[in-house]
Coordinates of N, CA and C in Angstrom, one line a residue:
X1 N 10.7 -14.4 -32.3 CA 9.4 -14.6 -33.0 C 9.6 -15.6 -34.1
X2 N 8.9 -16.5 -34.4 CA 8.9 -17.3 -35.2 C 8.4 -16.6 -36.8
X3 N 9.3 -16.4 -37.2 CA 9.6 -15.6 -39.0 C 10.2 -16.7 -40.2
X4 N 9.2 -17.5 -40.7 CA 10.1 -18.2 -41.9 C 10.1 -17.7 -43.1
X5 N 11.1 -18.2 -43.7 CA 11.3 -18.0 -45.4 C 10.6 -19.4 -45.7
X6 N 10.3 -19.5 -47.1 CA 9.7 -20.7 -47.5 C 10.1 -20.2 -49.0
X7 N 10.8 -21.1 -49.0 CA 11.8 -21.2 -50.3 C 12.5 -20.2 -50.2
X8 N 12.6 -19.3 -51.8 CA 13.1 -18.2 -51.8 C 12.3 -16.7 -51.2
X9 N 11.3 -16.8 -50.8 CA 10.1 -16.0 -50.1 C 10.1 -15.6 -48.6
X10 N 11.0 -14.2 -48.6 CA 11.0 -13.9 -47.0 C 10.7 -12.7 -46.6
X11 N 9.9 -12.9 -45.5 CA 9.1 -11.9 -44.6 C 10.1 -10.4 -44.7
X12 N 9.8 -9.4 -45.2 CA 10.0 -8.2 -45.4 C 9.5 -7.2 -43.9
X13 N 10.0 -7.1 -42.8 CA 9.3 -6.8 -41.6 C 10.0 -5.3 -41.4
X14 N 9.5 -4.2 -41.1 CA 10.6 -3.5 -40.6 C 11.0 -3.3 -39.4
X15 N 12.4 -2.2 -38.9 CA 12.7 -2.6 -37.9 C 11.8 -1.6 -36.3
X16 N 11.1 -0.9 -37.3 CA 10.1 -0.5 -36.2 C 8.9 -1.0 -35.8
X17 N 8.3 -2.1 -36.4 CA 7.1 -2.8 -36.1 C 7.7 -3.7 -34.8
X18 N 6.6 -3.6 -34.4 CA 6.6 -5.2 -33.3 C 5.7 -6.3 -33.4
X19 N 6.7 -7.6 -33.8 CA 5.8 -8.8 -34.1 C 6.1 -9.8 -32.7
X20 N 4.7 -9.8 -32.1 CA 5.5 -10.5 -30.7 C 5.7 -11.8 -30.9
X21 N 6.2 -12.5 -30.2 CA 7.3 -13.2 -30.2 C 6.3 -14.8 -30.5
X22 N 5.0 -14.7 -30.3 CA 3.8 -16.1 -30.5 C 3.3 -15.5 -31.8
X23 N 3.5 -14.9 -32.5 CA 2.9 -14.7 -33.6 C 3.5 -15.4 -34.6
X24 N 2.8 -15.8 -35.7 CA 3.9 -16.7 -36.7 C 3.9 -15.9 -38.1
X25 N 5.1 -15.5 -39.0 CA 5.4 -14.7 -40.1 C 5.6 -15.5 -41.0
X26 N 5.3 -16.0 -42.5 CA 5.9 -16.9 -43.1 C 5.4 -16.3 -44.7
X27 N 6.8 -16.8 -45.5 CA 6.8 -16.3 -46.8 C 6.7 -14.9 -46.9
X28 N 5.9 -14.5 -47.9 CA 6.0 -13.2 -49.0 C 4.9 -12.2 -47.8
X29 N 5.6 -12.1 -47.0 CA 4.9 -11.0 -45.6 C 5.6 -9.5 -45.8
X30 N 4.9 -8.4 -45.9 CA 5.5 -7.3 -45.4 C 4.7 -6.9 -44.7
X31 N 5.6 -6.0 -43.8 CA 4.8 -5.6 -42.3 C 5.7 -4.3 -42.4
X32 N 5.2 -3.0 -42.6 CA 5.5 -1.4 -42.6 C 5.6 -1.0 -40.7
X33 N 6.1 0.2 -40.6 CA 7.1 0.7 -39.7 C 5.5 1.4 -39.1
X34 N 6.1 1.1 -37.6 CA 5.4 1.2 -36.6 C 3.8 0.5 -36.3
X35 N 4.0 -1.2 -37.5 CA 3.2 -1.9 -37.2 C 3.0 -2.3 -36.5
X36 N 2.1 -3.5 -35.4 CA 2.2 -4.3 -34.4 C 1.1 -5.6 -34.8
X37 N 1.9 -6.9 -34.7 CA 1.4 -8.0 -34.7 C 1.3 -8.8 -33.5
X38 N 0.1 -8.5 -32.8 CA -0.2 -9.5 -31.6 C 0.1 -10.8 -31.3
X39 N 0.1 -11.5 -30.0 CA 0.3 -12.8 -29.7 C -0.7 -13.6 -30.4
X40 N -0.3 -14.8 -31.2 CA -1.4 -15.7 -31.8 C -1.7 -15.6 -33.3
X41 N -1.5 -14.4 -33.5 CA -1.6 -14.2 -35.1 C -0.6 -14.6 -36.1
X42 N -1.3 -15.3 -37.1 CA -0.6 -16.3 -38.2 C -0.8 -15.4 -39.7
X43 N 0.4 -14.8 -40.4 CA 0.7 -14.3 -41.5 C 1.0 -15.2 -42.5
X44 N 0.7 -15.7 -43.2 CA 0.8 -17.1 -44.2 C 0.6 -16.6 -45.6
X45 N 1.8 -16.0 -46.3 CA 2.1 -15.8 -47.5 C 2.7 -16.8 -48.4
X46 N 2.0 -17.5 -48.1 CA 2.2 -19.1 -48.6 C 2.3 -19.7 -50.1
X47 N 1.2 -19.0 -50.7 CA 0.3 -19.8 -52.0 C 1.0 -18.9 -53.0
X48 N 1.9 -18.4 -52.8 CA 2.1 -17.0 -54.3 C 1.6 -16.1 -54.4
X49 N 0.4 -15.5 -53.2 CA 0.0 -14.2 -52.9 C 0.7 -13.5 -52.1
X50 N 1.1 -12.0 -52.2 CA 1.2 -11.8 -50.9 C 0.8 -11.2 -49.5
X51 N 1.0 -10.4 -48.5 CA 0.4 -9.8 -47.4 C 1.3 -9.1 -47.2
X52 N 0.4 -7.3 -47.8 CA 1.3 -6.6 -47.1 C 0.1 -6.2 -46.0
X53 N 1.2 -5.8 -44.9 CA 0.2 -4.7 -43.7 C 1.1 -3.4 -43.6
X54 N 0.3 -2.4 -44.0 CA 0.7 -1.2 -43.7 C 1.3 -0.3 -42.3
X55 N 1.8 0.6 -42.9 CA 2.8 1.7 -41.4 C 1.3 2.0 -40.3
X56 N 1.6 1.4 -39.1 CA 0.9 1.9 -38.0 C -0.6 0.8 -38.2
X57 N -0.4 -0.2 -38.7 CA -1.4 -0.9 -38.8 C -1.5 -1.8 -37.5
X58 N -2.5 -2.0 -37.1 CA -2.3 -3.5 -35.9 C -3.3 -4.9 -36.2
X59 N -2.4 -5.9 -36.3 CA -3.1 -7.0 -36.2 C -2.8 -7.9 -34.8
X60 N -4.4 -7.6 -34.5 CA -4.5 -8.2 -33.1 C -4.6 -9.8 -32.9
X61 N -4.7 -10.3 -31.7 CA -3.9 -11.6 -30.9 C -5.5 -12.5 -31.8
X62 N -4.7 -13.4 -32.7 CA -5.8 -14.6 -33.1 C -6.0 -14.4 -34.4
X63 N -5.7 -13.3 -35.1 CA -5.9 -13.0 -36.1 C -5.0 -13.8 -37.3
X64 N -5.9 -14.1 -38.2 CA -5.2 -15.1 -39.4 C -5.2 -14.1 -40.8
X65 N -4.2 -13.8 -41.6 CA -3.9 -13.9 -42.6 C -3.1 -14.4 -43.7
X66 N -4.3 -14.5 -44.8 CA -3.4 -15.4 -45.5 C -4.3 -14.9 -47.3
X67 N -3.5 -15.8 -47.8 CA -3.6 -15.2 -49.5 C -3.8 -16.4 -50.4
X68 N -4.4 -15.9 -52.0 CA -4.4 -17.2 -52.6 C -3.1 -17.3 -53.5
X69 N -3.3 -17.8 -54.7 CA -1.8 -17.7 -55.8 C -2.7 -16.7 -56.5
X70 N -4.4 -16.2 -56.6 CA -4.8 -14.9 -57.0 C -4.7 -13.7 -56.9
X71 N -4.8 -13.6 -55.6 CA -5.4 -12.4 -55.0 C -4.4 -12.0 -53.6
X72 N -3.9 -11.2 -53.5 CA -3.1 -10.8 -52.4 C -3.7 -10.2 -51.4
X73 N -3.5 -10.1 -50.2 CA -3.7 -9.5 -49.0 C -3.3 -8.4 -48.9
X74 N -4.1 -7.1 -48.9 CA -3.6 -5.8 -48.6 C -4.3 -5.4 -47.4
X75 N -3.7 -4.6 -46.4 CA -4.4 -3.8 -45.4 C -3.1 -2.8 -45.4
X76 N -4.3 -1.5 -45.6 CA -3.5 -0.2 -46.0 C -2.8 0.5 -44.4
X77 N -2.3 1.4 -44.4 CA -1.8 2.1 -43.4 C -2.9 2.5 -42.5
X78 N -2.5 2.8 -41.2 CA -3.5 3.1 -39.9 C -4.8 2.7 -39.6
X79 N -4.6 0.9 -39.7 CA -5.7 0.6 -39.7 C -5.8 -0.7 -38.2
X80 N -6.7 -1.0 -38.0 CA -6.6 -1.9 -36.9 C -7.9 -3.5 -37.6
X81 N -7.0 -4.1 -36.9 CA -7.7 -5.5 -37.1 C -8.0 -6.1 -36.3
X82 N -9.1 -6.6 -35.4 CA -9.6 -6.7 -34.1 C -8.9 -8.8 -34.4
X83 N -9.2 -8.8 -32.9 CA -9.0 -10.0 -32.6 C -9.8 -11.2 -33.0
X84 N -8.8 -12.1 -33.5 CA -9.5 -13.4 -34.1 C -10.3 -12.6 -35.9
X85 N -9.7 -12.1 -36.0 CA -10.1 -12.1 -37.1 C -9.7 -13.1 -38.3
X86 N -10.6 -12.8 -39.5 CA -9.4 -13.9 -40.5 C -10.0 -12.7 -42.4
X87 N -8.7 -12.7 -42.6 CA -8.8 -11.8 -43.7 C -8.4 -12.7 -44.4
X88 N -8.1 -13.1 -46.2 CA -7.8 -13.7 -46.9 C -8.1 -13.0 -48.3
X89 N -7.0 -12.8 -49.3 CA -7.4 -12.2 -50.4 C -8.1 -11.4 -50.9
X90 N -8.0 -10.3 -49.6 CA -9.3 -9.3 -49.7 C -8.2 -7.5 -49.6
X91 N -8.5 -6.4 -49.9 CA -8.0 -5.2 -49.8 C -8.8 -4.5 -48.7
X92 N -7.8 -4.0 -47.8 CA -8.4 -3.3 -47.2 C -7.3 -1.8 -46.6
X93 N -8.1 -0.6 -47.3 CA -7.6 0.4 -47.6 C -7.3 1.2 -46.3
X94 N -6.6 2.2 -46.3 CA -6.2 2.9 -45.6 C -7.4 3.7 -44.1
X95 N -6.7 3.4 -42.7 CA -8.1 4.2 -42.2 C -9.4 3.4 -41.8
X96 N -9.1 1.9 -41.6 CA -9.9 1.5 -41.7 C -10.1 0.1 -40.1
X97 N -11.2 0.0 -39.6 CA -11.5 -0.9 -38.5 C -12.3 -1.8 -39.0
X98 N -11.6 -3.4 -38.7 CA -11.7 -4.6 -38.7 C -12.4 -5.0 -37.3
X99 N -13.7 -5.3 -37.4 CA -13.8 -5.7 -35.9 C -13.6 -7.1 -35.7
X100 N -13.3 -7.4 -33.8 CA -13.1 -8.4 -33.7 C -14.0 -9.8 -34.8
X101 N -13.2 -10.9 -35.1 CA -13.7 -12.1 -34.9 C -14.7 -11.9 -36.6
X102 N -14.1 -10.6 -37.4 CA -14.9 -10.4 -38.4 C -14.3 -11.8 -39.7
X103 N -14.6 -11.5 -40.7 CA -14.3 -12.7 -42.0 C -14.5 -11.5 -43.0
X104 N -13.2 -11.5 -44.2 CA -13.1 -10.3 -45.1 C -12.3 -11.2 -45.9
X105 N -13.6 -12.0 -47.4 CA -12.7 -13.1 -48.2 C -12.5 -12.4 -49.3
X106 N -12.0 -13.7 -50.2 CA -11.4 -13.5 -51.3 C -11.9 -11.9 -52.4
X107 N -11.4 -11.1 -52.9 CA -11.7 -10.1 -53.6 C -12.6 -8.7 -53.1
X108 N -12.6 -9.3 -51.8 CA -13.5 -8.2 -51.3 C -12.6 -6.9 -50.6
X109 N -13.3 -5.9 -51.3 CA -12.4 -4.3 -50.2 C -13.4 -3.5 -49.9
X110 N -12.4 -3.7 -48.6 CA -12.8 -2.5 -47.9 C -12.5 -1.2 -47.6
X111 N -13.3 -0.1 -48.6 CA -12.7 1.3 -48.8 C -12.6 2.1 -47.9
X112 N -11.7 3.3 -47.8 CA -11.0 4.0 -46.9 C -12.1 4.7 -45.9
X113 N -11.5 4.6 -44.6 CA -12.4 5.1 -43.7 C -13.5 4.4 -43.2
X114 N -13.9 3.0 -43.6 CA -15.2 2.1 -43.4 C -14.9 1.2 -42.0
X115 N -15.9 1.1 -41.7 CA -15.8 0.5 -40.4 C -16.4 -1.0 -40.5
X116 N -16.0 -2.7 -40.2 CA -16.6 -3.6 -40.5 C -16.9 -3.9 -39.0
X117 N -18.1 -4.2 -38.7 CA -18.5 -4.8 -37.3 C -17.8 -6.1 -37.0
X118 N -18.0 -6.0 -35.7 CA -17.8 -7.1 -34.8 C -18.1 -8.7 -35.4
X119 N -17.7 -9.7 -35.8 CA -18.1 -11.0 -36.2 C -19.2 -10.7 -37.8
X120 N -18.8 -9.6 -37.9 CA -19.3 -9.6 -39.6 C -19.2 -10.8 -41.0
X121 N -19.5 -10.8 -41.4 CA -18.7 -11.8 -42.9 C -19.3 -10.6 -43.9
X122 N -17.7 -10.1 -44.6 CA -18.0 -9.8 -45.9 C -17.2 -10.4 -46.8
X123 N -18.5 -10.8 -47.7 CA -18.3 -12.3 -48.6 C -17.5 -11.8 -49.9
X124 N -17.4 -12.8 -50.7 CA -16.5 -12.7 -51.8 C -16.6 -11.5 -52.8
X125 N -16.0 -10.6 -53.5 CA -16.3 -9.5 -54.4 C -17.1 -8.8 -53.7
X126 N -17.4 -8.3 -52.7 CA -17.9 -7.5 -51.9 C -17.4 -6.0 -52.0
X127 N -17.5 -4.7 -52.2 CA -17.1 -3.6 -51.9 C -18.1 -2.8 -50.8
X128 N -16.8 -2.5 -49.9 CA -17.5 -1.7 -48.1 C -17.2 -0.5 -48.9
X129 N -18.1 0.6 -49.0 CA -17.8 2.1 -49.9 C -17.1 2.4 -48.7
X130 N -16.6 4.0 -48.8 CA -15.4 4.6 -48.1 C -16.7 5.1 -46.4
X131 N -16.0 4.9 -45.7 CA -16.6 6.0 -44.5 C -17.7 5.1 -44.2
X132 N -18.5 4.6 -44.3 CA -19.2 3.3 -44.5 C -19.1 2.2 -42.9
X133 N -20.2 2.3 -42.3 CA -20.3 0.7 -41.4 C -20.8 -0.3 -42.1
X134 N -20.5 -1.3 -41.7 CA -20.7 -2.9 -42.2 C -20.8 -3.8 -41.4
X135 N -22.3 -4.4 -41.1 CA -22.5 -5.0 -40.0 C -23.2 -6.2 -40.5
X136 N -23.2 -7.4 -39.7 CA -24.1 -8.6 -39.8 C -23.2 -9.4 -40.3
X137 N -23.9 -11.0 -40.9 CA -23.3 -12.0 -41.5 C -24.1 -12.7 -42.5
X138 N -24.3 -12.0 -43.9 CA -23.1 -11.4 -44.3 C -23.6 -10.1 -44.3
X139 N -22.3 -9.0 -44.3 CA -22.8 -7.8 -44.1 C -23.6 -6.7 -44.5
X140 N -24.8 -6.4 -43.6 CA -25.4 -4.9 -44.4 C -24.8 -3.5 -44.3
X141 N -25.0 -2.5 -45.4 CA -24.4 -1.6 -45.3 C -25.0 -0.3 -44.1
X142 N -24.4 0.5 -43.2 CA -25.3 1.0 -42.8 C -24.6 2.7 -43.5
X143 N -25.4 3.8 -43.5 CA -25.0 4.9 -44.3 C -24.5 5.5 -43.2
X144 N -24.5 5.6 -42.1 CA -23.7 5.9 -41.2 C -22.8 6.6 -41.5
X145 N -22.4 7.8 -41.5 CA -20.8 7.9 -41.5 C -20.0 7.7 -40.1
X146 N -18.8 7.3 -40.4 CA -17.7 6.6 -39.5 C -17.3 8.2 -38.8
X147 N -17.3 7.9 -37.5 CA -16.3 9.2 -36.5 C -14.5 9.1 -37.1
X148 N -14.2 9.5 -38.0 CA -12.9 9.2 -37.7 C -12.0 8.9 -36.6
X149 N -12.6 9.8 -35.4 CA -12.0 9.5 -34.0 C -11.8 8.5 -33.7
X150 N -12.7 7.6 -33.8 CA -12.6 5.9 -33.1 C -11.5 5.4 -33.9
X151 N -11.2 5.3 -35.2 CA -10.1 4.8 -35.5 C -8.7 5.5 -35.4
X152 N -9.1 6.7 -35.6 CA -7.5 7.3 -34.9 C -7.2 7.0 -33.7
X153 N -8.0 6.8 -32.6 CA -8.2 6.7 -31.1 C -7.3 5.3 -31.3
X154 N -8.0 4.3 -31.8 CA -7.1 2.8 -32.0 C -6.1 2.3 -32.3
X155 N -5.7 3.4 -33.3 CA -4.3 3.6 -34.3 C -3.1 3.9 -33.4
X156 N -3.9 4.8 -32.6 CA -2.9 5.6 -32.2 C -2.3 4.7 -30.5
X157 N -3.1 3.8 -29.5 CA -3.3 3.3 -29.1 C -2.3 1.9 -29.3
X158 N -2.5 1.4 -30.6 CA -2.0 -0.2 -30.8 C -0.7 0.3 -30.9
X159 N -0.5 1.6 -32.0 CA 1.0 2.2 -32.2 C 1.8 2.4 -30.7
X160 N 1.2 2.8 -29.8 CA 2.0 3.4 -28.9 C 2.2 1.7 -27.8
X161 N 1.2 1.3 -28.2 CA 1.5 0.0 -27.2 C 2.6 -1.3 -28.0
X162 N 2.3 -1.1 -29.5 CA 3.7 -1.6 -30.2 C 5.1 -1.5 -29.7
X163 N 5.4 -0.1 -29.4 CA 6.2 0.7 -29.4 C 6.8 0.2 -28.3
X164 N 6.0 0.2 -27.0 CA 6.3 -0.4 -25.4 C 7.0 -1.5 -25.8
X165 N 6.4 -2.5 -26.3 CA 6.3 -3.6 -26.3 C 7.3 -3.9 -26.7
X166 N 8.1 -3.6 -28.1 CA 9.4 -3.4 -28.7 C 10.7 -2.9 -27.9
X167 N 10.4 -1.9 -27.1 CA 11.1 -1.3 -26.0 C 11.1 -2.5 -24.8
X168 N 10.4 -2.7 -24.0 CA 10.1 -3.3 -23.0 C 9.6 -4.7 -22.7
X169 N 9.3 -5.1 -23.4 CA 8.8 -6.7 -23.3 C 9.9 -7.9 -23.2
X170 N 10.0 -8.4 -22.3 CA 10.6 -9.4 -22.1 C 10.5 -10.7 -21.6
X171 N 11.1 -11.8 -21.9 CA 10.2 -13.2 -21.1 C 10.8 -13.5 -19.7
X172 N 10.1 -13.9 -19.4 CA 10.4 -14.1 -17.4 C 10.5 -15.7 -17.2
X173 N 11.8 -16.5 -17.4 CA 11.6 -18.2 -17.4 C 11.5 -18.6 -15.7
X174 N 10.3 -19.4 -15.9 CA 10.0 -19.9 -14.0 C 9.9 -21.0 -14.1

């Protein structure tokens, strides 16, 4: 997997996550135990922020993160990040679903248990309250409360397919 340091600034990964092997890691990255980083996604702790991703988190295939020299990238524990997403400088707390292809910028968090829709934009200084849906572009709140099931259901899902993947994945040269 392609993992750089950039200067004195290196990816802190542990050894139970799976970062597959097209994903790219660089700088001030931590990635917690029994995380999983998809094919195509770029961690870029570049600017003097950093990116941590939390234990049992998943960031799926296309997904960008990245940080300013302000504001760091947090995504808390057991949460999933749909595909093609792009987070930047934003918190997002524990328990929580990213949908695909969403946008979560600078200073904005997203509190525990909230759910952001599909191709959402939630814009700068934004707060998603806890338990909370968040839909549109940019996003409305809906009062909804969140099933916890769906995100356990995901969590538990990316974790177990991490895990394979770590175990069993291998490249086949033809």
């Amino acid at each position: 997997m392609p993992v750089y340091a950039l200067g004195p600034d290196e990816p802190d990964i542990d050894p139970s996550a799976f970062v597959h092997p097209d994903a790219v890691v660089i700088g001030r990255v931590s990635i917690g135990a029994e995380a999983s980083v998809w094919p195509g996604a770029v961690l870029r702790g570049d600017l003097g922020g950093r990116i941590e991703v939390g234990a049992r988190t998943s960031i799926q295939d296309g997904t960008v993160l990245h940080t300013t020299e302000q504001w760091p990238t947090a995504i808390g524990p057991e949460c999933v990040v749909g595909h093609n997403a792009h987070l930047e400088g934003c918190t997002v707390e524990r328990h929580c679903l990213i949908g695909s292809g969403s946008i979560v910028l600078n200073r904005a968090t997203v509190r525990e248990g909230a759910v952001v829709g599909a191709a959402a934009l939630v814009p700068e200084d934004f707060e998603v309250p806890p338990k909370t849906m968040a839909l549109g572009a940019p996003v409305r709140l809906r009062g909804t409360p969140v099933d916890p099931s769906w995100v356990e259901y995901a969590v538990r899902t990316y974790r177990d397919a991490g895990a394979r993947y770590l175990r069993d994945l291998r490249r086949i040269e033809r």
